[in-house]
Amino acid sequence: MMAAEGMGKRALVTGLSGFTGRYVEQELRAAGYQVYGTITPGHAPGERQFAVDLNDRAGLAAVVAQVRPDVVAHLAAIAFVGHGDVEQIYRVNVAGTRNLLEALAAAEHQPSAVLLASSANIYGNTDVGVIGEDVPAAPANDYAVSKLAMEYMARLWRDKLPLIVVRPFNYTGVGQHENFLLPKIVGHFRRRAADIELGNLHVWRDFSDVRTVAHSYRRLLAAGPAAIGQTFNICSGQAWSLGEALAMMADIAGYPINVHVNPAFVRANEVVRLVGDNARLQAVIGPLPTLPLADTLRWMYSA
């Protein structure tokens, strides 16, 4: 990574203190950027951090005016599919994003790239084996609908802002909440639990390492015209079943865990298979770092 890439440039990362935000911050700092970020109100802001709600239009505009970002990574969102407050999902993910775009478009200093994190959840239950960016959206839950609505809303700003939309598939790493599947499994093994309750075991997911995702975001922000106006899947192109992930963890931890299927954890409208095509991404940013899932799980287990 060339430190010159971000030298003298300012990056604004919304959701800086979130799981992904911390890794994106590390990537951007290593590339020479001065990184500023928004965090959720109620938390004490650190240096170059602003506690501001995405639904606070004036507060958000003030942050943008103060930071004068050269690049923006918009990661702040309600990101848990099972989040209880449906209205908040739409308020934050759609209206909150609109407030940010409005503030950026009105700013005196215009950024060279604005990356918006959508989600591969927008594809829903598709019967396509490997999902490219042109596969029609068929969202199967409110979170996915909110992300698709965010994408459509953002199109209204395409002539005013240099937008890049990313659709990450599943990814994981140290620091991800145990609400999410792989951290839950790793956590049980770390505690030497004898049993674990899971939902549907017959689901296949394209899992990436959060460090690969952060690398991809940084490279897209620096890619220039090749990335602007485009939508990119962020994925590994390989699917793992839940059973395979459990077997890997049993190997790492040195014992098998007893798995119990809890009907309460089986989601209605469960997406059975999600595997992405990352050809468009690699065509723009080059080959992705290859971090095998077993290595990611080992990193999480020993953290």
mmCIF file of N, CA, C and O in Angstrom, residues 77-137:
data_model
loop_
_atom_site.group_PDB
_atom_site.id
_atom_site.type_symbol
_atom_site.label_atom_id
_atom_site.label_comp_id
_atom_site.label_asym_id
_atom_site.label_seq_id
_atom_site.Cartn_x
_atom_site.Cartn_y
_atom_site.Cartn_z
ATOM 1 N N ALA A 77 -25.327 2.522 9.648
ATOM 2 C CA ALA A 77 -26.622 1.949 9.270
ATOM 3 C C ALA A 77 -27.108 1.051 10.390
ATOM 4 O O ALA A 77 -26.342 0.661 11.269
ATOM 5 N N ILE A 78 -28.385 0.717 10.339
ATOM 6 C CA ILE A 78 -28.889 -0.388 11.146
ATOM 7 C C ILE A 78 -28.578 -1.624 10.308
ATOM 8 O O ILE A 78 -29.162 -1.827 9.236
ATOM 9 N N ALA A 79 -27.639 -2.445 10.770
ATOM 10 C CA ALA A 79 -27.101 -3.513 9.907
ATOM 11 C C ALA A 79 -27.535 -4.913 10.321
ATOM 12 O O ALA A 79 -27.162 -5.887 9.690
ATOM 13 N N PHE A 80 -28.339 -5.021 11.378
ATOM 14 C CA PHE A 80 -28.769 -6.353 11.828
ATOM 15 C C PHE A 80 -30.137 -6.651 11.238
ATOM 16 O O PHE A 80 -31.099 -5.920 11.479
ATOM 17 N N VAL A 81 -30.215 -7.728 10.449
ATOM 18 C CA VAL A 81 -31.462 -8.069 9.741
ATOM 19 C C VAL A 81 -32.627 -8.223 10.711
ATOM 20 O O VAL A 81 -33.753 -7.811 10.429
ATOM 21 N N GLY A 82 -32.368 -8.780 11.892
ATOM 22 C CA GLY A 82 -33.436 -9.027 12.859
ATOM 23 C C GLY A 82 -33.724 -7.865 13.797
ATOM 24 O O GLY A 82 -34.385 -8.036 14.816
ATOM 25 N N HIS A 83 -33.234 -6.666 13.461
ATOM 26 C CA HIS A 83 -33.434 -5.479 14.313
ATOM 27 C C HIS A 83 -34.932 -5.269 14.564
ATOM 28 O O HIS A 83 -35.740 -5.311 13.648
ATOM 29 N N GLY A 84 -35.296 -5.041 15.835
ATOM 30 C CA GLY A 84 -36.711 -4.999 16.209
ATOM 31 C C GLY A 84 -37.479 -3.787 15.736
ATOM 32 O O GLY A 84 -38.668 -3.885 15.441
ATOM 33 N N ASP A 85 -36.832 -2.632 15.659
ATOM 34 C CA ASP A 85 -37.531 -1.386 15.341
ATOM 35 C C ASP A 85 -37.478 -1.125 13.832
ATOM 36 O O ASP A 85 -36.535 -0.534 13.322
ATOM 37 N N VAL A 86 -38.512 -1.594 13.137
ATOM 38 C CA VAL A 86 -38.533 -1.508 11.674
ATOM 39 C C VAL A 86 -38.498 -0.059 11.198
ATOM 40 O O VAL A 86 -37.794 0.286 10.250
ATOM 41 N N GLU A 87 -39.237 0.803 11.884
ATOM 42 C CA GLU A 87 -39.280 2.210 11.473
ATOM 43 C C GLU A 87 -37.878 2.825 11.526
ATOM 44 O O GLU A 87 -37.486 3.588 10.643
ATOM 45 N N GLN A 88 -37.117 2.456 12.557
ATOM 46 C CA GLN A 88 -35.758 2.998 12.690
ATOM 47 C C GLN A 88 -34.854 2.517 11.551
ATOM 48 O O GLN A 88 -33.992 3.262 11.079
ATOM 49 N N ILE A 89 -35.055 1.280 11.097
ATOM 50 C CA ILE A 89 -34.264 0.764 9.968
ATOM 51 C C ILE A 89 -34.399 1.706 8.771
ATOM 52 O O ILE A 89 -33.411 2.087 8.148
ATOM 53 N N TYR A 90 -35.649 2.095 8.449
ATOM 54 C CA TYR A 90 -35.883 2.971 7.294
ATOM 55 C C TYR A 90 -35.407 4.401 7.561
ATOM 56 O O TYR A 90 -34.837 5.038 6.682
ATOM 57 N N ARG A 91 -35.649 4.887 8.795
ATOM 58 C CA ARG A 91 -35.226 6.251 9.134
ATOM 59 C C ARG A 91 -33.725 6.419 8.961
ATOM 60 O O ARG A 91 -33.252 7.386 8.381
ATOM 61 N N VAL A 92 -32.968 5.477 9.501
ATOM 62 C CA VAL A 92 -31.505 5.578 9.466
ATOM 63 C C VAL A 92 -30.966 5.269 8.066
ATOM 64 O O VAL A 92 -30.194 6.034 7.496
ATOM 65 N N ASN A 93 -31.394 4.125 7.513
ATOM 66 C CA ASN A 93 -30.774 3.636 6.273
ATOM 67 C C ASN A 93 -31.172 4.435 5.038
ATOM 68 O O ASN A 93 -30.369 4.565 4.106
ATOM 69 N N VAL A 94 -32.384 4.971 5.019
ATOM 70 C CA VAL A 94 -32.824 5.732 3.836
ATOM 71 C C VAL A 94 -32.750 7.241 4.095
ATOM 72 O O VAL A 94 -31.977 7.955 3.454
ATOM 73 N N ALA A 95 -33.523 7.715 5.072
ATOM 74 C CA ALA A 95 -33.557 9.168 5.330
ATOM 75 C C ALA A 95 -32.196 9.670 5.817
ATOM 76 O O ALA A 95 -31.736 10.742 5.420
ATOM 77 N N GLY A 96 -31.531 8.883 6.667
ATOM 78 C CA GLY A 96 -30.216 9.287 7.172
ATOM 79 C C GLY A 96 -29.199 9.428 6.057
ATOM 80 O O GLY A 96 -28.409 10.381 6.032
ATOM 81 N N THR A 97 -29.222 8.476 5.117
ATOM 82 C CA THR A 97 -28.306 8.556 3.968
ATOM 83 C C THR A 97 -28.627 9.775 3.113
ATOM 84 O O THR A 97 -27.728 10.464 2.631
ATOM 85 N N ARG A 98 -29.915 10.062 2.953
ATOM 86 C CA ARG A 98 -30.301 11.234 2.159
ATOM 87 C C ARG A 98 -29.771 12.526 2.795
ATOM 88 O O ARG A 98 -29.286 13.416 2.095
ATOM 89 N N ASN A 99 -29.848 12.593 4.111
ATOM 90 C CA ASN A 99 -29.328 13.775 4.817
ATOM 91 C C ASN A 99 -27.838 13.953 4.551
ATOM 92 O O ASN A 99 -27.357 15.079 4.361
ATOM 93 N N LEU A 100 -27.100 12.860 4.552
ATOM 94 C CA LEU A 100 -25.659 12.929 4.290
ATOM 95 C C LEU A 100 -25.396 13.407 2.859
ATOM 96 O O LEU A 100 -24.559 14.296 2.635
ATOM 97 N N LEU A 101 -26.107 12.849 1.892
ATOM 98 C CA LEU A 101 -25.902 13.235 0.488
ATOM 99 C C LEU A 101 -26.261 14.708 0.273
ATOM 100 O O LEU A 101 -25.560 15.424 -0.442
ATOM 101 N N GLU A 102 -27.319 15.137 0.923
ATOM 102 C CA GLU A 102 -27.733 16.539 0.832
ATOM 103 C C GLU A 102 -26.612 17.452 1.364
ATOM 104 O O GLU A 102 -26.265 18.460 0.738
ATOM 105 N N ALA A 103 -26.029 17.072 2.515
ATOM 106 C CA ALA A 103 -24.963 17.871 3.117
ATOM 107 C C ALA A 103 -23.720 17.892 2.232
ATOM 108 O O ALA A 103 -23.088 18.940 2.049
ATOM 109 N N LEU A 104 -23.375 16.745 1.652
ATOM 110 C CA LEU A 104 -22.183 16.664 0.798
ATOM 111 C C LEU A 104 -22.364 17.474 -0.486
ATOM 112 O O LEU A 104 -21.456 18.170 -0.935
ATOM 113 N N ALA A 105 -23.564 17.386 -1.077
ATOM 114 C CA ALA A 105 -23.827 18.097 -2.333
ATOM 115 C C ALA A 105 -23.803 19.614 -2.131
ATOM 116 O O ALA A 105 -23.425 20.358 -3.032
ATOM 117 N N ALA A 106 -24.188 20.043 -0.920
ATOM 118 C CA ALA A 106 -24.243 21.487 -0.639
ATOM 119 C C ALA A 106 -22.900 22.033 -0.150
ATOM 120 O O ALA A 106 -22.732 23.245 -0.030
ATOM 121 N N ALA A 107 -21.951 21.145 0.123
ATOM 122 C CA ALA A 107 -20.677 21.571 0.716
ATOM 123 C C ALA A 107 -19.831 22.361 -0.270
ATOM 124 O O ALA A 107 -19.859 22.124 -1.483
ATOM 125 N N GLU A 108 -19.083 23.284 0.278
ATOM 126 C CA GLU A 108 -18.193 24.125 -0.521
ATOM 127 C C GLU A 108 -17.080 23.283 -1.150
ATOM 128 O O GLU A 108 -16.727 23.441 -2.314
ATOM 129 N N HIS A 109 -16.532 22.353 -0.358
ATOM 130 C CA HIS A 109 -15.444 21.482 -0.817
ATOM 131 C C HIS A 109 -16.054 20.152 -1.262
ATOM 132 O O HIS A 109 -16.658 19.443 -0.460
ATOM 133 N N GLN A 110 -15.915 19.809 -2.518
ATOM 134 C CA GLN A 110 -16.558 18.596 -3.046
ATOM 135 C C GLN A 110 -15.624 17.387 -2.981
ATOM 136 O O GLN A 110 -14.466 17.454 -3.391
ATOM 137 N N PRO A 111 -16.121 16.243 -2.465
ATOM 138 C CA PRO A 111 -15.300 15.037 -2.416
ATOM 139 C C PRO A 111 -15.083 14.436 -3.804
ATOM 140 O O PRO A 111 -15.881 14.668 -4.722
ATOM 141 N N SER A 112 -14.000 13.671 -3.939
ATOM 142 C CA SER A 112 -13.708 13.003 -5.223
ATOM 143 C C SER A 112 -14.392 11.649 -5.319
ATOM 144 O O SER A 112 -14.524 11.085 -6.404
ATOM 145 N N ALA A 113 -14.842 11.095 -4.170
ATOM 146 C CA ALA A 113 -15.536 9.802 -4.179
ATOM 147 C C ALA A 113 -16.361 9.663 -2.902
ATOM 148 O O ALA A 113 -15.907 10.017 -1.817
ATOM 149 N N VAL A 114 -17.587 9.157 -3.061
ATOM 150 C CA VAL A 114 -18.485 8.899 -1.933
ATOM 151 C C VAL A 114 -18.959 7.458 -2.044
ATOM 152 O O VAL A 114 -19.707 7.105 -2.961
ATOM 153 N N LEU A 115 -18.483 6.613 -1.127
ATOM 154 C CA LEU A 115 -18.838 5.189 -1.151
ATOM 155 C C LEU A 115 -20.019 4.945 -0.222
ATOM 156 O O LEU A 115 -20.000 5.341 0.950
ATOM 157 N N LEU A 116 -21.073 4.322 -0.752
ATOM 158 C CA LEU A 116 -22.281 4.011 0.016
ATOM 159 C C LEU A 116 -22.384 2.507 0.212
ATOM 160 O O LEU A 116 -22.418 1.751 -0.768
ATOM 161 N N ALA A 117 -22.428 2.067 1.467
ATOM 162 C CA ALA A 117 -22.533 0.630 1.746
ATOM 163 C C ALA A 117 -23.987 0.190 1.693
ATOM 164 O O ALA A 117 -24.790 0.545 2.549
ATOM 165 N N SER A 118 -24.315 -0.588 0.661
ATOM 166 C CA SER A 118 -25.625 -1.224 0.560
ATOM 167 C C SER A 118 -25.458 -2.647 1.101
ATOM 168 O O SER A 118 -24.721 -2.846 2.068
ATOM 169 N N SER A 119 -26.071 -3.645 0.496
ATOM 170 C CA SER A 119 -25.956 -5.009 1.007
ATOM 171 C C SER A 119 -26.345 -6.023 -0.060
ATOM 172 O O SER A 119 -27.256 -5.778 -0.859
ATOM 173 N N ALA A 120 -25.689 -7.184 -0.046
ATOM 174 C CA ALA A 120 -26.073 -8.277 -0.948
ATOM 175 C C ALA A 120 -27.424 -8.855 -0.566
ATOM 176 O O ALA A 120 -28.018 -9.611 -1.340
ATOM 177 N N ASN A 121 -27.933 -8.476 0.611
ATOM 178 C CA ASN A 121 -29.274 -8.906 1.010
ATOM 179 C C ASN A 121 -30.338 -8.453 0.018
ATOM 180 O O ASN A 121 -31.414 -9.028 -0.038
ATOM 181 N N ILE A 122 -30.031 -7.430 -0.770
ATOM 182 C CA ILE A 122 -31.035 -6.918 -1.712
ATOM 183 C C ILE A 122 -31.386 -7.958 -2.783
ATOM 184 O O ILE A 122 -32.451 -7.901 -3.370
ATOM 185 N N TYR A 123 -30.488 -8.941 -3.017
ATOM 186 C CA TYR A 123 -30.763 -9.957 -4.048
ATOM 187 C C TYR A 123 -31.820 -10.962 -3.587
ATOM 188 O O TYR A 123 -32.463 -11.599 -4.410
ATOM 189 N N GLY A 124 -31.975 -11.123 -2.266
ATOM 190 C CA GLY A 124 -32.998 -12.016 -1.739
ATOM 191 C C GLY A 124 -32.800 -13.457 -2.158
ATOM 192 O O GLY A 124 -31.678 -13.926 -2.352
ATOM 193 N N ASN A 125 -33.922 -14.173 -2.296
ATOM 194 C CA ASN A 125 -33.881 -15.587 -2.664
ATOM 195 C C ASN A 125 -33.850 -15.721 -4.176
ATOM 196 O O ASN A 125 -34.867 -15.868 -4.826
ATOM 197 N N THR A 126 -32.653 -15.671 -4.722
ATOM 198 C CA THR A 126 -32.526 -15.808 -6.168
ATOM 199 C C THR A 126 -32.082 -17.228 -6.489
ATOM 200 O O THR A 126 -31.412 -17.864 -5.686
ATOM 201 N N ASP A 127 -32.485 -17.728 -7.645
ATOM 202 C CA ASP A 127 -32.050 -19.081 -8.019
ATOM 203 C C ASP A 127 -30.794 -19.024 -8.895
ATOM 204 O O ASP A 127 -30.379 -20.024 -9.475
ATOM 205 N N VAL A 128 -30.174 -17.856 -8.973
ATOM 206 C CA VAL A 128 -28.929 -17.703 -9.727
ATOM 207 C C VAL A 128 -27.795 -18.279 -8.881
ATOM 208 O O VAL A 128 -27.671 -17.953 -7.698
ATOM 209 N N GLY A 129 -26.978 -19.142 -9.490
ATOM 210 C CA GLY A 129 -25.896 -19.802 -8.750
ATOM 211 C C GLY A 129 -24.872 -18.830 -8.219
ATOM 212 O O GLY A 129 -24.540 -18.833 -7.034
ATOM 213 N N VAL A 130 -24.360 -17.974 -9.100
ATOM 214 C CA VAL A 130 -23.386 -16.955 -8.691
ATOM 215 C C VAL A 130 -23.971 -15.600 -9.061
ATOM 216 O O VAL A 130 -24.328 -15.355 -10.214
ATOM 217 N N ILE A 131 -24.084 -14.723 -8.075
ATOM 218 C CA ILE A 131 -24.826 -13.479 -8.241
ATOM 219 C C ILE A 131 -23.932 -12.339 -8.706
ATOM 220 O O ILE A 131 -23.020 -11.921 -7.991
ATOM 221 N N GLY A 132 -24.199 -11.850 -9.907
ATOM 222 C CA GLY A 132 -23.530 -10.659 -10.409
ATOM 223 C C GLY A 132 -24.363 -9.435 -10.075
ATOM 224 O O GLY A 132 -25.513 -9.549 -9.637
ATOM 225 N N GLU A 133 -23.798 -8.261 -10.316
ATOM 226 C CA GLU A 133 -24.486 -7.020 -9.950
ATOM 227 C C GLU A 133 -25.762 -6.781 -10.749
ATOM 228 O O GLU A 133 -26.610 -5.976 -10.333
ATOM 229 N N ASP A 134 -25.913 -7.458 -11.882
ATOM 230 C CA ASP A 134 -27.096 -7.225 -12.723
ATOM 231 C C ASP A 134 -28.267 -8.154 -12.401
ATOM 232 O O ASP A 134 -29.320 -8.057 -13.023
ATOM 233 N N VAL A 135 -28.081 -9.054 -11.438
ATOM 234 C CA VAL A 135 -29.186 -9.929 -11.014
ATOM 235 C C VAL A 135 -30.279 -9.053 -10.404
ATOM 236 O O VAL A 135 -29.988 -8.175 -9.582
ATOM 237 N N PRO A 136 -31.544 -9.246 -10.823
ATOM 238 C CA PRO A 136 -32.621 -8.388 -10.306
ATOM 239 C C PRO A 136 -32.743 -8.496 -8.784
ATOM 240 O O PRO A 136 -32.598 -9.571 -8.218
ATOM 241 N N ALA A 137 -33.012 -7.370 -8.149
ATOM 242 C CA ALA A 137 -33.198 -7.343 -6.698
ATOM 243 C C ALA A 137 -34.527 -7.982 -6.336
ATOM 244 O O ALA A 137 -35.519 -7.828 -7.041
#
